[in-house]
Short mmCIF file of C-alpha atoms and ligand atoms in Angstrom, two decimals:
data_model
loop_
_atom_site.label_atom_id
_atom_site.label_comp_id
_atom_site.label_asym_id
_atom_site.label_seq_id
_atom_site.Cartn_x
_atom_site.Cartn_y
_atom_site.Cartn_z
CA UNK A 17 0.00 0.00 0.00
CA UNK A 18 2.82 2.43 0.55
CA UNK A 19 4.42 1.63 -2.86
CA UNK A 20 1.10 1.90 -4.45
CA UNK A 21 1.10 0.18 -7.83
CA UNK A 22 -1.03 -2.66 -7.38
CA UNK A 23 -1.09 -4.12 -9.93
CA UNK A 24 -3.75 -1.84 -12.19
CA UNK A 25 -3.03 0.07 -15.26
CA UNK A 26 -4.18 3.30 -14.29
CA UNK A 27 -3.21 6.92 -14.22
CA UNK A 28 -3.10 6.91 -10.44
CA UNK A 29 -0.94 4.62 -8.84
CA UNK A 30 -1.51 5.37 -5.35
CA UNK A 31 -4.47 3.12 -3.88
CA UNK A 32 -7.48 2.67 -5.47
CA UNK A 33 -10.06 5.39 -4.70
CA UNK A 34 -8.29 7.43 -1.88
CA UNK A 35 -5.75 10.06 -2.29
CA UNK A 36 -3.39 7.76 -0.42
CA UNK A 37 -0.08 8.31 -3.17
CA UNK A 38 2.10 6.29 -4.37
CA UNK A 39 6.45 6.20 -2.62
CA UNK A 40 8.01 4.05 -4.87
CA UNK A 41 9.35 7.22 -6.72
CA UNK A 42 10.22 8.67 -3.60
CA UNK A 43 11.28 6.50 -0.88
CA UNK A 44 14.11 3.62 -1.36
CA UNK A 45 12.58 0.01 -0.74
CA UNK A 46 14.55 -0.49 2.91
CA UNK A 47 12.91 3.11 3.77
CA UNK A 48 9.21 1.63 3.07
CA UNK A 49 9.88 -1.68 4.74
CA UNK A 50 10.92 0.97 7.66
CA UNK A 51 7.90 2.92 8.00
CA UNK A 52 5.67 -0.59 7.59
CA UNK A 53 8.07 -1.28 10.58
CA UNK A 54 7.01 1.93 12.58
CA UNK A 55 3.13 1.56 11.22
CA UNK A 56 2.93 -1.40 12.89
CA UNK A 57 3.33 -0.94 16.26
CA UNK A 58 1.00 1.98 16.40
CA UNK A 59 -1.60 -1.04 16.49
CA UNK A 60 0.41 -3.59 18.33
CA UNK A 61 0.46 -5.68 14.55
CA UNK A 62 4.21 -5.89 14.96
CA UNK A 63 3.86 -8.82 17.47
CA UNK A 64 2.57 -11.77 16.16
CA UNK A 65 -1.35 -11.35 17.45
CA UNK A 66 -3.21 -15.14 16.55
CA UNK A 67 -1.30 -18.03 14.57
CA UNK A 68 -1.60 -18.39 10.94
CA UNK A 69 -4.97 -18.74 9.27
CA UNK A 70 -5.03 -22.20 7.86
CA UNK A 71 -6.73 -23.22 4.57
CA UNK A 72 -6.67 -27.03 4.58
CA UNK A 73 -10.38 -27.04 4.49
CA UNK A 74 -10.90 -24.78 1.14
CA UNK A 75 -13.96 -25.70 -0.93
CA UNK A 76 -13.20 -25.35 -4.85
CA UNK A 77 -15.54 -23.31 -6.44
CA UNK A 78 -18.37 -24.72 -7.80
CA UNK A 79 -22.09 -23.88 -8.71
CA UNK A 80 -23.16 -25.45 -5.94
CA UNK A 81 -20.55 -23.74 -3.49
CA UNK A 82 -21.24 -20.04 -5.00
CA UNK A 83 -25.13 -20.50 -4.97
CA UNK A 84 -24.90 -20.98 -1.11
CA UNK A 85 -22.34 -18.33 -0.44
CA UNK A 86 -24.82 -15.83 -2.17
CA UNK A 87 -27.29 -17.16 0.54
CA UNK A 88 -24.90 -16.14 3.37
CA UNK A 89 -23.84 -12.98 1.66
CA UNK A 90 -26.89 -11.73 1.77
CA UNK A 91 -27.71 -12.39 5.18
CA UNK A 92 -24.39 -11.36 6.54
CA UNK A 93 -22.89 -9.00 3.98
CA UNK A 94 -25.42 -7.28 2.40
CA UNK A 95 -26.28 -4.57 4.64
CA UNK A 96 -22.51 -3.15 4.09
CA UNK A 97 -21.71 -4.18 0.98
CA UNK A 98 -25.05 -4.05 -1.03
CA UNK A 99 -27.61 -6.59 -2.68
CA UNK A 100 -25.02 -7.36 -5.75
CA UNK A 101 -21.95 -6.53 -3.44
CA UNK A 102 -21.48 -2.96 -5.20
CA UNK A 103 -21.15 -1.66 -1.60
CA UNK A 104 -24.25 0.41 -1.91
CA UNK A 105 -24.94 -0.82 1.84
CA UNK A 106 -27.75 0.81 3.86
CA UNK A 107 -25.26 1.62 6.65
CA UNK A 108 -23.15 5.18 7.39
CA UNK A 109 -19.65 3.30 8.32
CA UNK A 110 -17.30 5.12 10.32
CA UNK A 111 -13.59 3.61 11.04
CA UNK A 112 -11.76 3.21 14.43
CA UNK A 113 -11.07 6.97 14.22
CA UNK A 114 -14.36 8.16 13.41
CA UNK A 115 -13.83 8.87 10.07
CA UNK A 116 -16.38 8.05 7.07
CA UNK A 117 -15.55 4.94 5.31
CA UNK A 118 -17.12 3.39 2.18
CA UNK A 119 -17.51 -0.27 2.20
CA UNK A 120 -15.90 -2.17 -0.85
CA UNK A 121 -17.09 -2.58 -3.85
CA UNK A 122 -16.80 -6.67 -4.26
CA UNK A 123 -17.16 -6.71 -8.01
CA UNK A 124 -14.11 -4.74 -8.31
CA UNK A 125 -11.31 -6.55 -7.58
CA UNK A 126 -8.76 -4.44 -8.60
CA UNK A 127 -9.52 -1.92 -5.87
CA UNK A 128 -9.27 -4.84 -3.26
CA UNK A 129 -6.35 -4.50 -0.25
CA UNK A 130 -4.43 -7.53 -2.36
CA UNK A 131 -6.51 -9.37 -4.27
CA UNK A 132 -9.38 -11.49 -4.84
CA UNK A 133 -7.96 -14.72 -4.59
CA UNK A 134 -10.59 -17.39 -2.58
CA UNK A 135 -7.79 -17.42 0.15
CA UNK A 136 -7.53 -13.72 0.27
CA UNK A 137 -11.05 -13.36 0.74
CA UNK A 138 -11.04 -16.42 3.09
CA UNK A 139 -8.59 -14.74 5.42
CA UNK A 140 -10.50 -11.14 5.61
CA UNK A 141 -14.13 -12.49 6.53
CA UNK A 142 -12.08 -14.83 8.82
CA UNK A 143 -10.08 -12.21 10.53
CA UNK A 144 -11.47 -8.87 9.59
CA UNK A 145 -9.94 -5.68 8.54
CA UNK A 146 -8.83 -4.16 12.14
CA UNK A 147 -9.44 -0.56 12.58
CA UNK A 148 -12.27 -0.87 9.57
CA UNK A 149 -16.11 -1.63 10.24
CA UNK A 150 -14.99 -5.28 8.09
CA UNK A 151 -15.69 -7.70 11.16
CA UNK A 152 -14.39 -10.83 11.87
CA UNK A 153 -16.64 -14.21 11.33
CA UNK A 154 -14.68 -16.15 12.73
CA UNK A 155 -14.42 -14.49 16.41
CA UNK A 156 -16.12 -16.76 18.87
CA UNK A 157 -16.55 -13.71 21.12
CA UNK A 158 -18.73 -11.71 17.75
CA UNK A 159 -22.60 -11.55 17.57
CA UNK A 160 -22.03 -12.79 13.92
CA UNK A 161 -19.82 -15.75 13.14
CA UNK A 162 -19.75 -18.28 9.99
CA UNK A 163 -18.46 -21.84 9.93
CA UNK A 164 -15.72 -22.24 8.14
CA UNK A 165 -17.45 -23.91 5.51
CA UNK A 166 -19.68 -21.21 5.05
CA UNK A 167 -16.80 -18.49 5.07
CA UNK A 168 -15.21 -20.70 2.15
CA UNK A 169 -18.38 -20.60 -0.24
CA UNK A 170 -19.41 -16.80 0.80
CA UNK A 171 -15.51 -15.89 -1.08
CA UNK A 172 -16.27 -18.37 -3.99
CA UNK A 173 -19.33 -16.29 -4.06
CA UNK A 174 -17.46 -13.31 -4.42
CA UNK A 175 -15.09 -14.46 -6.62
CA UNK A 176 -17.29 -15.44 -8.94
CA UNK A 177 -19.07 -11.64 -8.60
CA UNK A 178 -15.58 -9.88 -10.39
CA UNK A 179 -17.45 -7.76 -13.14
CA UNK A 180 -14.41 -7.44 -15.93
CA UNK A 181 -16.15 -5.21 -17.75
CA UNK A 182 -15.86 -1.99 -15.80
CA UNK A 183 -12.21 -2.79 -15.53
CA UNK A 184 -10.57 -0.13 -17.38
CA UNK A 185 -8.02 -1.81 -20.25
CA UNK A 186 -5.66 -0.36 -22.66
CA UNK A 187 -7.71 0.33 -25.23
CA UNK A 188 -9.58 3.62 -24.25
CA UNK A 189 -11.74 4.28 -27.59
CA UNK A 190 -15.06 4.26 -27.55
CA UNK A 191 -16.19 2.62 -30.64
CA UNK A 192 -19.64 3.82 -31.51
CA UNK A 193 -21.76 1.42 -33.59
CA UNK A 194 -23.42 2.08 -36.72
CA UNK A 195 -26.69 0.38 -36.71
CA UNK A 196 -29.96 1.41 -39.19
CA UNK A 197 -33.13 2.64 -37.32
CA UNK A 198 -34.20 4.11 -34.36
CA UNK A 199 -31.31 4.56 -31.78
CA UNK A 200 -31.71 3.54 -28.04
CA UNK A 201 -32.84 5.98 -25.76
CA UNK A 202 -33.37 3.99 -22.96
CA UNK A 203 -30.98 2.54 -20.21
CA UNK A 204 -32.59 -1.19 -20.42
CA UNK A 205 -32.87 -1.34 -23.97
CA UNK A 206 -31.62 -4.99 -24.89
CA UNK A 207 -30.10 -3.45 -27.64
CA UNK A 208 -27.40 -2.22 -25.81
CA UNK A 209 -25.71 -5.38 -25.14
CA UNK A 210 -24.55 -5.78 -28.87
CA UNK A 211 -22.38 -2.64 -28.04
CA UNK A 212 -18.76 -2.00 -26.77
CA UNK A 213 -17.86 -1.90 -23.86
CA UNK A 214 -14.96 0.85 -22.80
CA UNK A 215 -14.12 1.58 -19.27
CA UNK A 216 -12.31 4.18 -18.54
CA UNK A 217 -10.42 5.71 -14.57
CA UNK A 218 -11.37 8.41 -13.32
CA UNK A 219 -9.43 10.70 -11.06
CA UNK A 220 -10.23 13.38 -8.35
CA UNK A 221 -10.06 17.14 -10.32
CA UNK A 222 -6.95 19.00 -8.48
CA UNK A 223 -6.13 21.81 -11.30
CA UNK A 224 -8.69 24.45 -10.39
CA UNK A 225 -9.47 25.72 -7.17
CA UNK A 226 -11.59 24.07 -4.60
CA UNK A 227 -9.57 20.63 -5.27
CA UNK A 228 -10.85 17.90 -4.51
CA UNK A 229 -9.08 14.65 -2.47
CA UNK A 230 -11.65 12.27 -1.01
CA UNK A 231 -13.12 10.67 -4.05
CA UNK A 232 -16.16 7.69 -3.69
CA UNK A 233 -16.37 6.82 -8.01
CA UNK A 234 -13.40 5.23 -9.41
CA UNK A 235 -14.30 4.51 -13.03
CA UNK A 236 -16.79 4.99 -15.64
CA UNK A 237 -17.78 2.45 -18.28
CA UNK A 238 -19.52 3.69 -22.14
CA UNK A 239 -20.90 2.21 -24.69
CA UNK A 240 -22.49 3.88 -27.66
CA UNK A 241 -24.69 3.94 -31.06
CA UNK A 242 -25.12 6.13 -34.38
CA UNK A 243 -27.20 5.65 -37.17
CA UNK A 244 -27.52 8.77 -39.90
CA UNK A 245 -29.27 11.10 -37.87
CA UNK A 246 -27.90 10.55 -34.00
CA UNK A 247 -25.96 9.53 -31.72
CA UNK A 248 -26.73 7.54 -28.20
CA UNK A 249 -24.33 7.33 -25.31
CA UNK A 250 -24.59 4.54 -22.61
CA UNK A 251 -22.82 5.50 -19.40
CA UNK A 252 -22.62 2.95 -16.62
CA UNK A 253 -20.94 3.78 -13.00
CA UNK A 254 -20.74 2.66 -9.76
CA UNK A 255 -21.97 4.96 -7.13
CA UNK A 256 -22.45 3.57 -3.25
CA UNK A 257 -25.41 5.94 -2.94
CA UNK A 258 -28.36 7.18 -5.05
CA UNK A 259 -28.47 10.95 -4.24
CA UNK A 260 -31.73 12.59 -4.60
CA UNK A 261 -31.63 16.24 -2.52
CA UNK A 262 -34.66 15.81 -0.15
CA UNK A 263 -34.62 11.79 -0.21
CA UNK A 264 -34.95 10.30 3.53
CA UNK A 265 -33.21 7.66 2.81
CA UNK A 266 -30.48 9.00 0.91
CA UNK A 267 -30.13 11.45 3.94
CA UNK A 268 -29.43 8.71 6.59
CA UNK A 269 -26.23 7.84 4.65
CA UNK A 270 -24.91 11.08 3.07
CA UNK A 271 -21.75 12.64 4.38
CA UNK A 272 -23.43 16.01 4.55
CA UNK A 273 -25.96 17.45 2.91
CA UNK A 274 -27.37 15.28 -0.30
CA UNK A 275 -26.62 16.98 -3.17
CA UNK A 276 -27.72 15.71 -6.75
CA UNK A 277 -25.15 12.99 -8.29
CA UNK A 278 -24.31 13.80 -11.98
CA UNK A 279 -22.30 12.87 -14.86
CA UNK A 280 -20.85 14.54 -17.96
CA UNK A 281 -19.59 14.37 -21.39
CA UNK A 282 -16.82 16.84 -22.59
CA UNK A 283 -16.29 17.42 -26.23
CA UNK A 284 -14.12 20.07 -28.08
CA UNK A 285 -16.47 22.36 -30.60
CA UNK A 286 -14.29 21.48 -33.52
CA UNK A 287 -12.32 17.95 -34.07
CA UNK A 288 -8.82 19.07 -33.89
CA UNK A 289 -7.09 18.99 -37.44
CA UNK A 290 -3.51 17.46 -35.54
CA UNK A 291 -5.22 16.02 -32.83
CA UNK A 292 -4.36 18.91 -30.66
CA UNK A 293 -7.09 18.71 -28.23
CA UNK A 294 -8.43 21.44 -25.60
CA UNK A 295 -7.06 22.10 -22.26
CA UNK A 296 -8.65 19.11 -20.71
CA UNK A 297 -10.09 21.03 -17.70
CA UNK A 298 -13.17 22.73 -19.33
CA UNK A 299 -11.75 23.64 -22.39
CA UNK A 300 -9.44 27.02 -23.09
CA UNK A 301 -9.32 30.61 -24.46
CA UNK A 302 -8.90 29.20 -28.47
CA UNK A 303 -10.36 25.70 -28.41
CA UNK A 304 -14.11 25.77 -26.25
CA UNK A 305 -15.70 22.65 -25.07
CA UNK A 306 -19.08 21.42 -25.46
CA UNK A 307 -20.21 20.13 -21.86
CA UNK A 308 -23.34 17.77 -21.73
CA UNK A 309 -24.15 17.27 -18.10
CA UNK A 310 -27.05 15.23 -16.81
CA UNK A 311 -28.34 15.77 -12.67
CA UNK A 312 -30.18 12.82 -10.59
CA UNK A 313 -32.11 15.47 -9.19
CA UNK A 314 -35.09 16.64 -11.53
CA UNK A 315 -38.01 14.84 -12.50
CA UNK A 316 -38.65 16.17 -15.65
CA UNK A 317 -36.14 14.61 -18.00
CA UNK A 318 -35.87 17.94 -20.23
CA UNK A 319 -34.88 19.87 -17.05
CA UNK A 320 -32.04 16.95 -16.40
CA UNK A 321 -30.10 17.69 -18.61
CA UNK A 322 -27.62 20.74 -19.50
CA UNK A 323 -25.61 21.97 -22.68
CA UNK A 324 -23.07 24.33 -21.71
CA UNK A 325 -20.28 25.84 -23.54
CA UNK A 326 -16.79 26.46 -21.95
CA UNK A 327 -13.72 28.38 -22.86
CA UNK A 328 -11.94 27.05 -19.15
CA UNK A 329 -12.90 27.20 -15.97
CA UNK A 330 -14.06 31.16 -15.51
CA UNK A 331 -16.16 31.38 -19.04
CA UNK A 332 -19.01 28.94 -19.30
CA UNK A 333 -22.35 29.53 -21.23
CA UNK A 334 -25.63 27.63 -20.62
CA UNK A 335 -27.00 26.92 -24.15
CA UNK A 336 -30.88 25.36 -24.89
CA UNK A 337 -29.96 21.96 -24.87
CA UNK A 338 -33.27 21.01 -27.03
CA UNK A 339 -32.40 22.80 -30.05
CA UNK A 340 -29.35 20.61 -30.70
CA UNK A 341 -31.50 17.14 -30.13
CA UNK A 342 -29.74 16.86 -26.56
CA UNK A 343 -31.74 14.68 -24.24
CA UNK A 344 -31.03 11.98 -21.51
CA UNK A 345 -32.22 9.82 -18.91
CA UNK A 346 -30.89 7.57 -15.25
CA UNK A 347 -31.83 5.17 -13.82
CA UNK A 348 -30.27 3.98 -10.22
CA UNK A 349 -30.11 0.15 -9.30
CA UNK A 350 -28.34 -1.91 -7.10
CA UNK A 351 -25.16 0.81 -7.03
CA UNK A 352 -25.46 1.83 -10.63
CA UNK A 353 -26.30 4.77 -12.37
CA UNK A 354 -27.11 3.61 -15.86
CA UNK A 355 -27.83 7.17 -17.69
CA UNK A 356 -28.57 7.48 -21.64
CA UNK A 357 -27.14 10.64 -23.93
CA UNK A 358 -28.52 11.41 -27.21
CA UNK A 359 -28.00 14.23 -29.80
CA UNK A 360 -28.24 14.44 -33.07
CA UNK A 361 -25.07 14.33 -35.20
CA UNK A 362 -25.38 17.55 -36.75
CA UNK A 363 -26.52 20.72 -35.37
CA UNK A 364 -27.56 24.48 -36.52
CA UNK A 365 -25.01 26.14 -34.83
CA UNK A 366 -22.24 24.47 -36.36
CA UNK A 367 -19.58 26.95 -34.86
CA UNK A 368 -20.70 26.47 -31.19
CA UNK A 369 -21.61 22.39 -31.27
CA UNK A 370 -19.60 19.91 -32.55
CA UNK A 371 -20.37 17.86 -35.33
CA UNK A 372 -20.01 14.14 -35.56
CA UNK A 373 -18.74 12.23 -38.65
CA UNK A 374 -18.14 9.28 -39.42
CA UNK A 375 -14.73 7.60 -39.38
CA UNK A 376 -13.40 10.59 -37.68
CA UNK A 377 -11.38 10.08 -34.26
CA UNK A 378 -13.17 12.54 -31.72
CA UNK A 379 -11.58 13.44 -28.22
CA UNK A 380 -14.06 13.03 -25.30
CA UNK A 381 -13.59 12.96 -21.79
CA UNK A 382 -16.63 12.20 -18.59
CA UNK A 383 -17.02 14.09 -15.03
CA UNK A 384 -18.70 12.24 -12.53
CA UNK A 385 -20.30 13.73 -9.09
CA UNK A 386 -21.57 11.81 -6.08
CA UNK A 387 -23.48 13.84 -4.47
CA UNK A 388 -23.98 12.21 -0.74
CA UNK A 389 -19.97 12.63 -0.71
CA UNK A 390 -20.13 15.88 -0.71
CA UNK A 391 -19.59 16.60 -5.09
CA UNK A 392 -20.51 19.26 -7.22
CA UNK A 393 -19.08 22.19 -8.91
CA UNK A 394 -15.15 21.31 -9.08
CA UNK A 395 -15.28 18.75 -6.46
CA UNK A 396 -15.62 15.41 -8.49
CA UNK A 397 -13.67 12.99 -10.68
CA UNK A 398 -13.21 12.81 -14.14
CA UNK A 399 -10.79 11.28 -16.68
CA UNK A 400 -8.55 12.76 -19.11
CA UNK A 401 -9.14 12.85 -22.80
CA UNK A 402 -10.07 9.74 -24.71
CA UNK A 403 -11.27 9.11 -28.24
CA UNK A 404 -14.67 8.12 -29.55
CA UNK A 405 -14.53 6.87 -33.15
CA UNK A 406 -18.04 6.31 -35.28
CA UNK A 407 -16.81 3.65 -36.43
CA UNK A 408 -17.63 2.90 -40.25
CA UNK A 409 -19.73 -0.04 -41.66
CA UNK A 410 -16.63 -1.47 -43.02
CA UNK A 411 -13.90 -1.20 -41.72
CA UNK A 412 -10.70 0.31 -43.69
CA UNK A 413 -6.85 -0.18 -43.17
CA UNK A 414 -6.35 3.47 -42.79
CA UNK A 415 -7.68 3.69 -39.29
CA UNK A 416 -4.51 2.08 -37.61
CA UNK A 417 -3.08 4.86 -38.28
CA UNK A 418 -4.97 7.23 -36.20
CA UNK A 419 -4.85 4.22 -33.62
CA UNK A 420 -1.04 4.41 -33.58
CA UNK A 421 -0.93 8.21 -32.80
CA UNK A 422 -3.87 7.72 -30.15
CA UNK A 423 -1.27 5.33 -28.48
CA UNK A 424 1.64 7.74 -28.17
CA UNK A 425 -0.68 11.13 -27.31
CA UNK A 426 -2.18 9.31 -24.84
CA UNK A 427 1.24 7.81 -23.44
CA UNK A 428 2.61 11.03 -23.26
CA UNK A 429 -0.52 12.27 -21.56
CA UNK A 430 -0.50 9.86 -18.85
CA UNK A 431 3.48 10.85 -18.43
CA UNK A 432 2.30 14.74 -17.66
CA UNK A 433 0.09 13.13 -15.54
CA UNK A 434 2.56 11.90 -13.37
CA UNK A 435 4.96 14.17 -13.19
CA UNK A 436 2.25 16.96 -12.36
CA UNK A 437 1.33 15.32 -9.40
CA UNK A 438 5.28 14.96 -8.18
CA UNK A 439 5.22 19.04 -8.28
CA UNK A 440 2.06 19.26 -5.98
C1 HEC B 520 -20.52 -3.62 9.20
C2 HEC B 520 -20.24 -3.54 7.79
C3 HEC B 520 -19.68 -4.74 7.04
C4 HEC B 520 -20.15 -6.03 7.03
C5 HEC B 520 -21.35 -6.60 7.77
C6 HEC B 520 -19.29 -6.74 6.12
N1 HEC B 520 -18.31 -5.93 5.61
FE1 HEC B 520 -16.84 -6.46 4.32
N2 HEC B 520 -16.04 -4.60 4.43
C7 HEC B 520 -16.61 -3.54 5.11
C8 HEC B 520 -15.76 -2.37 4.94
C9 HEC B 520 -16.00 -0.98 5.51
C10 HEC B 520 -14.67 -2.78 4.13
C11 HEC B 520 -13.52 -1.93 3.67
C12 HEC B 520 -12.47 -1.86 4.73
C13 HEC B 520 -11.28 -1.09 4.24
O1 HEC B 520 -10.42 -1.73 3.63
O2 HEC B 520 -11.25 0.10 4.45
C14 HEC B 520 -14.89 -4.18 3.85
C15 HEC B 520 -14.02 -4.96 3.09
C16 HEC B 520 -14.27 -6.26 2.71
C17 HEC B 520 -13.39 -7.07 1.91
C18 HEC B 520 -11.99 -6.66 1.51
C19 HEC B 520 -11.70 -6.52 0.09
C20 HEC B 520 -10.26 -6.09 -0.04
O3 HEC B 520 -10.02 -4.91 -0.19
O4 HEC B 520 -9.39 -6.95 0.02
C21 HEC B 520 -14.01 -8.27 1.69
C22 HEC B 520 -13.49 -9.45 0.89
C23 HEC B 520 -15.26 -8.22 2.37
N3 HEC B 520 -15.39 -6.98 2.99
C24 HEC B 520 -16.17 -9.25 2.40
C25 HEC B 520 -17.28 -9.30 3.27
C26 HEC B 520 -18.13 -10.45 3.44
C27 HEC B 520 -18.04 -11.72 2.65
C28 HEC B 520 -19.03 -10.12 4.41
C29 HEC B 520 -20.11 -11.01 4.99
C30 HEC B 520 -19.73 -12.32 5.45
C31 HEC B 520 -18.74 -8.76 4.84
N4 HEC B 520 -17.68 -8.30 4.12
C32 HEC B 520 -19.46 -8.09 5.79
C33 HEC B 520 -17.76 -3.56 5.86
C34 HEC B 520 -18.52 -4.68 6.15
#
């Protein structure tokens, strides 16, 4: 945890969803083993506390195995760490110190402590995570223990709950689809499952002024669709908490007061002739942004969404999102907002929106709020550019071109990345 890096391709390489950095790049390896030294005996950890856990009696996964963990999960577990374990719990955690904590997320192993190997999981519901609301179930002295047979098939269980797709890859182009007819413009529509899946990391905004440190969303997954007239945007997220301002139940858990969660799209106005894209924070003085930014809060969907035009941080218009086609709709289940984007490819105002073609490599970037932890206005997450590609009925050799260029902009990107945060 102190060398960060573990073991996820991502921009930040400190751990997953806290501002907790990464030392490799500062501290020598004796010099971390050190402070793990020191760290420890704040806690007493650095004498030996119980023996070593002992796995003789693992189950192998099996159908069988995973349908009766699910059982236990959702007796023991699911008030944390939510119906489908995306730690959308129904309980306000605090940690030994009194400070908020969010339970995990189990279907993202990535962000886990180590990983999610059956004996890793094994040895945290068997021991805990001391100093964290993760109990023990194997205490004989706890309210709430599990054999060890039933500890086994509850992490087979979750195992088998790793959700790949939101796992953000290499490839970070969002292929839309070119399909004839109407587009979907709803979140459930089964037509969305013949689409591509990108996911894509999203980090907490520290350029402009109020920063923000103490981020709840980690990543943001898109699919999307065009047919001659339009184009429809899937985007998929985990949020612990549906924020609705004035919801009771949202209340109860909110650090705060609840404001409304919310997501956006970023596009530039014009495609950049040599891919020289906006500044990536809201656009700047010569190349403006188009910002498309949909709010859990209102119940009439027209009102939900916004079009605004930036030219950075200070100049931003509010535009009628209904003349350019612009519409949207959320819906929250289970710790998911699922939320549709549509607009049509071409507008009226061609100077101020841009225009989508086909073939053509277009930079977009998303902003994500949650607002029970405290988001909105710069306080949220959001990813750097990307590139959405319409991608042509046929496909022709001369896009791996463009693909080869997107692979060294986006290199050097992540390299600015870095070294920005070293000057903080
Ligand atoms: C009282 C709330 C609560 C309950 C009940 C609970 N957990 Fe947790 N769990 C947490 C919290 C909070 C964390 C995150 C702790 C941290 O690392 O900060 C966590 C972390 C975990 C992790 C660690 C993942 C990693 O990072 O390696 C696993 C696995 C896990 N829980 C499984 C379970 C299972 C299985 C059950 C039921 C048998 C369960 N939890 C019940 C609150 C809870």
């Amino acid at each position: 945890m102190i060398s960060g890096g573990m073991n996820h391709i991502s921009l930040w390489k400190g751990m997953s969803g806290t501002s907790m950095p990464n030392w490799d790049d500062v501290l020598k390896e004796q010099e971390r083993w050190d402070i793990v030294a020191y760290i420890k005996t704040f806690s007493g950890l650095d004498k030996p506390a119980k023996g070593p856990i002992d796995y003789k009696n693992q189950i192998k996964s099996s159908k069988e195995s995973i349908e009766k963990g699910k059982e236990t999960f959702k007796k023991m577990c699911a008030e944390c760490h939510g119906e489908e374990g995306r730690g959308d719990g129904t309980k306000k955690l605090k940690d030994d110190l009194g400070f908020r904590t969010w339970p995990r997320n189990l279907t993202k192993p990535w962000t886990f402590r180590v990983d999610n190997d059956p004996k890793e999981i094994y040895t945290r519901i068997s021991n805990g995570i001391p100093g964290t609301q993760m109990p023990s179930f194997a205490d004989p002295t706890s309210k709430k223990t599990l054999s060890d047979e039933e500890r086994w098939n509850v992490a087979n269980y979750i195992v088998s709950i790793a959700d790949d797709v939101k796992r953000p890859k290499d490839d970070t182009v969002l292929k839309a689809i070119r399909v004839e007819g109407e587009l979907p413009d709803k979140v459930d529509d089964p037509k969305w499952s013949v689409a591509e899946s990108t996911s894509f990391y999203m980090i907490p905004q520290i350029i402009a002024k109020e920063r923000f440190f103490t981020p709840s969303l980690d990543s943001i997954t898109a699919k999307a669709f065009y047919n001659g007239k339009e184009i429809s945007i899937l985007l998929e997220w985990d949020d612990r908490t549906k924020s609705i301002p004035g919801d009771e139940k949202a209340k109860e858990i909110a650090e705060g007061d609840v404001l409304e969660d919310s997501v956006a799209i970023q596009l530039p106005v014009t495609i950049p002739e040599e891919m020289e894209k906006p500044y990536f924070g809201m656009g700047d003085s010569v190349r403006p942004v188009n910002i498309w930014q949909w709010k859990s809060g209102k119940k009439d969907a027209s009102e939900a969404i916004k079009l605004l035009n930036a030219n950075g941080f200070q100049k931003v218009e509010q535009r009628d999102a209904g003349k350019t086609g612009l519409r949207a709709t959320g819906i929250y289940n289970n710790g998911t907002w699922r939320v549709v984007m549509k607009r049509q490819l071409a507008t009226e105002e061609k100077g101020k929106d841009i225009q989508f073609e086909e073939g053509r490599y277009t930079p977009i970037s998303f902003a994500a709020w949650d607002g029970s932890n405290g988001e909105s206005g710069s306080r949220h997450v959001m990813t750097t550019w990307s590139w959405l590609l319409l991608k042509p009925a046929t496909p022709k050799s001369t896009y791996i071109i463009p693909l080869i260029v997107v692979v060294v902009v986006f290199g050097g990107e992540l390299l600015l990345a870095r070294s920005s945060r070293k000057k903080i």
